Amino acid sequence: MRTRHTFTTATVAALLALTGCSSDPDPKPDIAACKTAMVKQVDEAIAAGEEAVDGERPTACGGVDDKTLQRLAGEITAAKTAEFFGDEGATPAP
């Protein structure tokens, strides 16, 4: 149970930090590069466990709007949850 809590806390902390405003918007954001950077940041937070610290918006996400960041965060969270818990943890019970 503690592992599940640590995974969830680390993932949420890493992803919530990404929704802050960027000071240097890029006119043509690279969504794929942003998602890759976000996945790397989440993986690092999961590996750090309880020692994880709040992250910052990755440089690769410059110019990516908050709505897109939130969508990517949801996709990453769903994928990591499925990866960590399998299908059982990825979908709510009926």
JSON list of C-alpha atoms in Angstrom, two decimals:
[
{"chain": "A", "resi": 1, "resn": "MET", "atom": "CA", "xyz": [0.00, 0.00, 0.00]},
{"chain": "A", "resi": 2, "resn": "ARG", "atom": "CA", "xyz": [2.85, 2.37, 0.81]},
{"chain": "A", "resi": 3, "resn": "THR", "atom": "CA", "xyz": [4.36, 1.73, -2.64]},
{"chain": "A", "resi": 4, "resn": "ARG", "atom": "CA", "xyz": [1.09, 2.70, -4.31]},
{"chain": "A", "resi": 5, "resn": "HIS", "atom": "CA", "xyz": [0.94, 5.92, -2.25]},
{"chain": "A", "resi": 6, "resn": "THR", "atom": "CA", "xyz": [4.58, 6.75, -3.04]},
{"chain": "A", "resi": 7, "resn": "PHE", "atom": "CA", "xyz": [4.02, 6.15, -6.76]},
{"chain": "A", "resi": 8, "resn": "THR", "atom": "CA", "xyz": [0.90, 8.29, -6.82]},
{"chain": "A", "resi": 9, "resn": "THR", "atom": "CA", "xyz": [2.42, 11.10, -4.76]},
{"chain": "A", "resi": 10, "resn": "ALA", "atom": "CA", "xyz": [5.57, 11.24, -6.86]},
{"chain": "A", "resi": 11, "resn": "THR", "atom": "CA", "xyz": [3.66, 11.18, -10.13]},
{"chain": "A", "resi": 12, "resn": "VAL", "atom": "CA", "xyz": [1.18, 13.84, -9.12]},
{"chain": "A", "resi": 13, "resn": "ALA", "atom": "CA", "xyz": [3.91, 16.10, -7.71]},
{"chain": "A", "resi": 14, "resn": "ALA", "atom": "CA", "xyz": [5.94, 15.85, -10.88]},
{"chain": "A", "resi": 15, "resn": "LEU", "atom": "CA", "xyz": [3.01, 16.44, -13.20]},
{"chain": "A", "resi": 16, "resn": "LEU", "atom": "CA", "xyz": [1.39, 19.29, -11.28]},
{"chain": "A", "resi": 17, "resn": "ALA", "atom": "CA", "xyz": [4.62, 21.24, -11.39]},
{"chain": "A", "resi": 18, "resn": "LEU", "atom": "CA", "xyz": [4.43, 21.24, -15.17]},
{"chain": "A", "resi": 19, "resn": "THR", "atom": "CA", "xyz": [1.32, 23.40, -15.40]},
{"chain": "A", "resi": 20, "resn": "GLY", "atom": "CA", "xyz": [3.06, 26.61, -14.31]},
{"chain": "A", "resi": 21, "resn": "CYS", "atom": "CA", "xyz": [3.45, 29.40, -16.82]},
{"chain": "A", "resi": 22, "resn": "SER", "atom": "CA", "xyz": [6.43, 29.43, -19.10]},
{"chain": "A", "resi": 23, "resn": "SER", "atom": "CA", "xyz": [8.31, 32.73, -19.37]},
{"chain": "A", "resi": 24, "resn": "ASP", "atom": "CA", "xyz": [9.70, 32.02, -22.84]},
{"chain": "A", "resi": 25, "resn": "PRO", "atom": "CA", "xyz": [6.94, 30.80, -25.16]},
{"chain": "A", "resi": 26, "resn": "ASP", "atom": "CA", "xyz": [8.08, 29.09, -28.34]},
{"chain": "A", "resi": 27, "resn": "PRO", "atom": "CA", "xyz": [5.97, 29.92, -31.43]},
{"chain": "A", "resi": 28, "resn": "LYS", "atom": "CA", "xyz": [6.07, 26.28, -32.65]},
{"chain": "A", "resi": 29, "resn": "PRO", "atom": "CA", "xyz": [6.09, 23.96, -29.65]},
{"chain": "A", "resi": 30, "resn": "ASP", "atom": "CA", "xyz": [7.28, 20.39, -30.12]},
{"chain": "A", "resi": 31, "resn": "ILE", "atom": "CA", "xyz": [4.60, 18.36, -28.34]},
{"chain": "A", "resi": 32, "resn": "ALA", "atom": "CA", "xyz": [6.45, 15.03, -28.79]},
{"chain": "A", "resi": 33, "resn": "ALA", "atom": "CA", "xyz": [9.66, 16.43, -27.27]},
{"chain": "A", "resi": 34, "resn": "CYS", "atom": "CA", "xyz": [7.65, 17.91, -24.43]},
{"chain": "A", "resi": 35, "resn": "LYS", "atom": "CA", "xyz": [5.95, 14.59, -23.68]},
{"chain": "A", "resi": 36, "resn": "THR", "atom": "CA", "xyz": [9.29, 12.79, -23.77]},
{"chain": "A", "resi": 37, "resn": "ALA", "atom": "CA", "xyz": [10.74, 15.28, -21.30]},
{"chain": "A", "resi": 38, "resn": "MET", "atom": "CA", "xyz": [7.69, 14.94, -19.05]},
{"chain": "A", "resi": 39, "resn": "VAL", "atom": "CA", "xyz": [7.97, 11.13, -19.06]},
{"chain": "A", "resi": 40, "resn": "LYS", "atom": "CA", "xyz": [11.65, 11.41, -18.12]},
{"chain": "A", "resi": 41, "resn": "GLN", "atom": "CA", "xyz": [10.77, 13.78, -15.28]},
{"chain": "A", "resi": 42, "resn": "VAL", "atom": "CA", "xyz": [8.06, 11.44, -13.99]},
{"chain": "A", "resi": 43, "resn": "ASP", "atom": "CA", "xyz": [10.41, 8.44, -14.18]},
{"chain": "A", "resi": 44, "resn": "GLU", "atom": "CA", "xyz": [12.98, 10.36, -12.13]},
{"chain": "A", "resi": 45, "resn": "ALA", "atom": "CA", "xyz": [10.33, 11.31, -9.55]},
{"chain": "A", "resi": 46, "resn": "ILE", "atom": "CA", "xyz": [9.16, 7.71, -9.28]},
{"chain": "A", "resi": 47, "resn": "ALA", "atom": "CA", "xyz": [12.74, 6.51, -8.85]},
{"chain": "A", "resi": 48, "resn": "ALA", "atom": "CA", "xyz": [13.33, 9.11, -6.13]},
{"chain": "A", "resi": 49, "resn": "GLY", "atom": "CA", "xyz": [10.18, 7.98, -4.28]},
{"chain": "A", "resi": 50, "resn": "GLU", "atom": "CA", "xyz": [9.57, 9.95, -1.12]},
{"chain": "A", "resi": 51, "resn": "GLU", "atom": "CA", "xyz": [12.73, 11.95, -1.76]},
{"chain": "A", "resi": 52, "resn": "ALA", "atom": "CA", "xyz": [11.25, 13.41, -4.98]},
{"chain": "A", "resi": 53, "resn": "VAL", "atom": "CA", "xyz": [11.09, 17.17, -5.19]},
{"chain": "A", "resi": 54, "resn": "ASP", "atom": "CA", "xyz": [8.71, 19.34, -7.18]},
{"chain": "A", "resi": 55, "resn": "GLY", "atom": "CA", "xyz": [9.87, 19.62, -10.76]},
{"chain": "A", "resi": 56, "resn": "GLU", "atom": "CA", "xyz": [9.71, 22.53, -13.14]},
{"chain": "A", "resi": 57, "resn": "ARG", "atom": "CA", "xyz": [8.36, 22.77, -16.64]},
{"chain": "A", "resi": 58, "resn": "PRO", "atom": "CA", "xyz": [10.90, 21.05, -18.89]},
{"chain": "A", "resi": 59, "resn": "THR", "atom": "CA", "xyz": [12.65, 23.32, -21.38]},
{"chain": "A", "resi": 60, "resn": "ALA", "atom": "CA", "xyz": [11.24, 21.16, -24.18]},
{"chain": "A", "resi": 61, "resn": "CYS", "atom": "CA", "xyz": [7.75, 22.26, -23.12]},
{"chain": "A", "resi": 62, "resn": "GLY", "atom": "CA", "xyz": [8.38, 25.94, -23.85]},
{"chain": "A", "resi": 63, "resn": "GLY", "atom": "CA", "xyz": [5.40, 27.36, -25.71]},
{"chain": "A", "resi": 64, "resn": "VAL", "atom": "CA", "xyz": [3.12, 24.41, -24.95]},
{"chain": "A", "resi": 65, "resn": "ASP", "atom": "CA", "xyz": [-0.18, 25.70, -23.57]},
{"chain": "A", "resi": 66, "resn": "ASP", "atom": "CA", "xyz": [-1.51, 24.56, -20.19]},
{"chain": "A", "resi": 67, "resn": "LYS", "atom": "CA", "xyz": [-4.43, 22.65, -21.71]},
{"chain": "A", "resi": 68, "resn": "THR", "atom": "CA", "xyz": [-2.03, 20.54, -23.77]},
{"chain": "A", "resi": 69, "resn": "LEU", "atom": "CA", "xyz": [0.25, 20.02, -20.75]},
{"chain": "A", "resi": 70, "resn": "GLN", "atom": "CA", "xyz": [-2.72, 18.81, -18.72]},
{"chain": "A", "resi": 71, "resn": "ARG", "atom": "CA", "xyz": [-3.73, 16.42, -21.51]},
{"chain": "A", "resi": 72, "resn": "LEU", "atom": "CA", "xyz": [-0.18, 15.07, -21.71]},
{"chain": "A", "resi": 73, "resn": "ALA", "atom": "CA", "xyz": [-0.04, 14.74, -17.93]},
{"chain": "A", "resi": 74, "resn": "GLY", "atom": "CA", "xyz": [-3.24, 12.69, -18.01]},
{"chain": "A", "resi": 75, "resn": "GLU", "atom": "CA", "xyz": [-1.89, 10.45, -20.76]},
{"chain": "A", "resi": 76, "resn": "ILE", "atom": "CA", "xyz": [1.38, 9.93, -18.90]},
{"chain": "A", "resi": 77, "resn": "THR", "atom": "CA", "xyz": [-0.38, 9.25, -15.61]},
{"chain": "A", "resi": 78, "resn": "ALA", "atom": "CA", "xyz": [-2.66, 6.68, -17.25]},
{"chain": "A", "resi": 79, "resn": "ALA", "atom": "CA", "xyz": [0.28, 4.97, -18.97]},
{"chain": "A", "resi": 80, "resn": "LYS", "atom": "CA", "xyz": [2.43, 4.92, -15.83]},
{"chain": "A", "resi": 81, "resn": "THR", "atom": "CA", "xyz": [-0.46, 3.64, -13.73]},
{"chain": "A", "resi": 82, "resn": "ALA", "atom": "CA", "xyz": [-1.12, 0.84, -16.21]},
{"chain": "A", "resi": 83, "resn": "GLU", "atom": "CA", "xyz": [2.60, 0.06, -16.33]},
{"chain": "A", "resi": 84, "resn": "PHE", "atom": "CA", "xyz": [2.95, 0.04, -12.56]},
{"chain": "A", "resi": 85, "resn": "PHE", "atom": "CA", "xyz": [-0.28, -1.68, -11.54]},
{"chain": "A", "resi": 86, "resn": "GLY", "atom": "CA", "xyz": [-1.28, -3.44, -14.73]},
{"chain": "A", "resi": 87, "resn": "ASP", "atom": "CA", "xyz": [-4.79, -3.26, -16.16]},
{"chain": "A", "resi": 88, "resn": "GLU", "atom": "CA", "xyz": [-6.31, -3.69, -12.71]},
{"chain": "A", "resi": 89, "resn": "GLY", "atom": "CA", "xyz": [-5.03, -0.32, -11.46]},
{"chain": "A", "resi": 90, "resn": "ALA", "atom": "CA", "xyz": [-5.55, 1.56, -14.71]},
{"chain": "A", "resi": 91, "resn": "THR", "atom": "CA", "xyz": [-9.32, 1.35, -14.86]},
{"chain": "A", "resi": 92, "resn": "PRO", "atom": "CA", "xyz": [-11.85, 1.92, -12.08]},
{"chain": "A", "resi": 93, "resn": "ALA", "atom": "CA", "xyz": [-13.83, -1.09, -10.91]},
{"chain": "A", "resi": 94, "resn": "PRO", "atom": "CA", "xyz": [-17.44, -1.21, -12.15]}
]
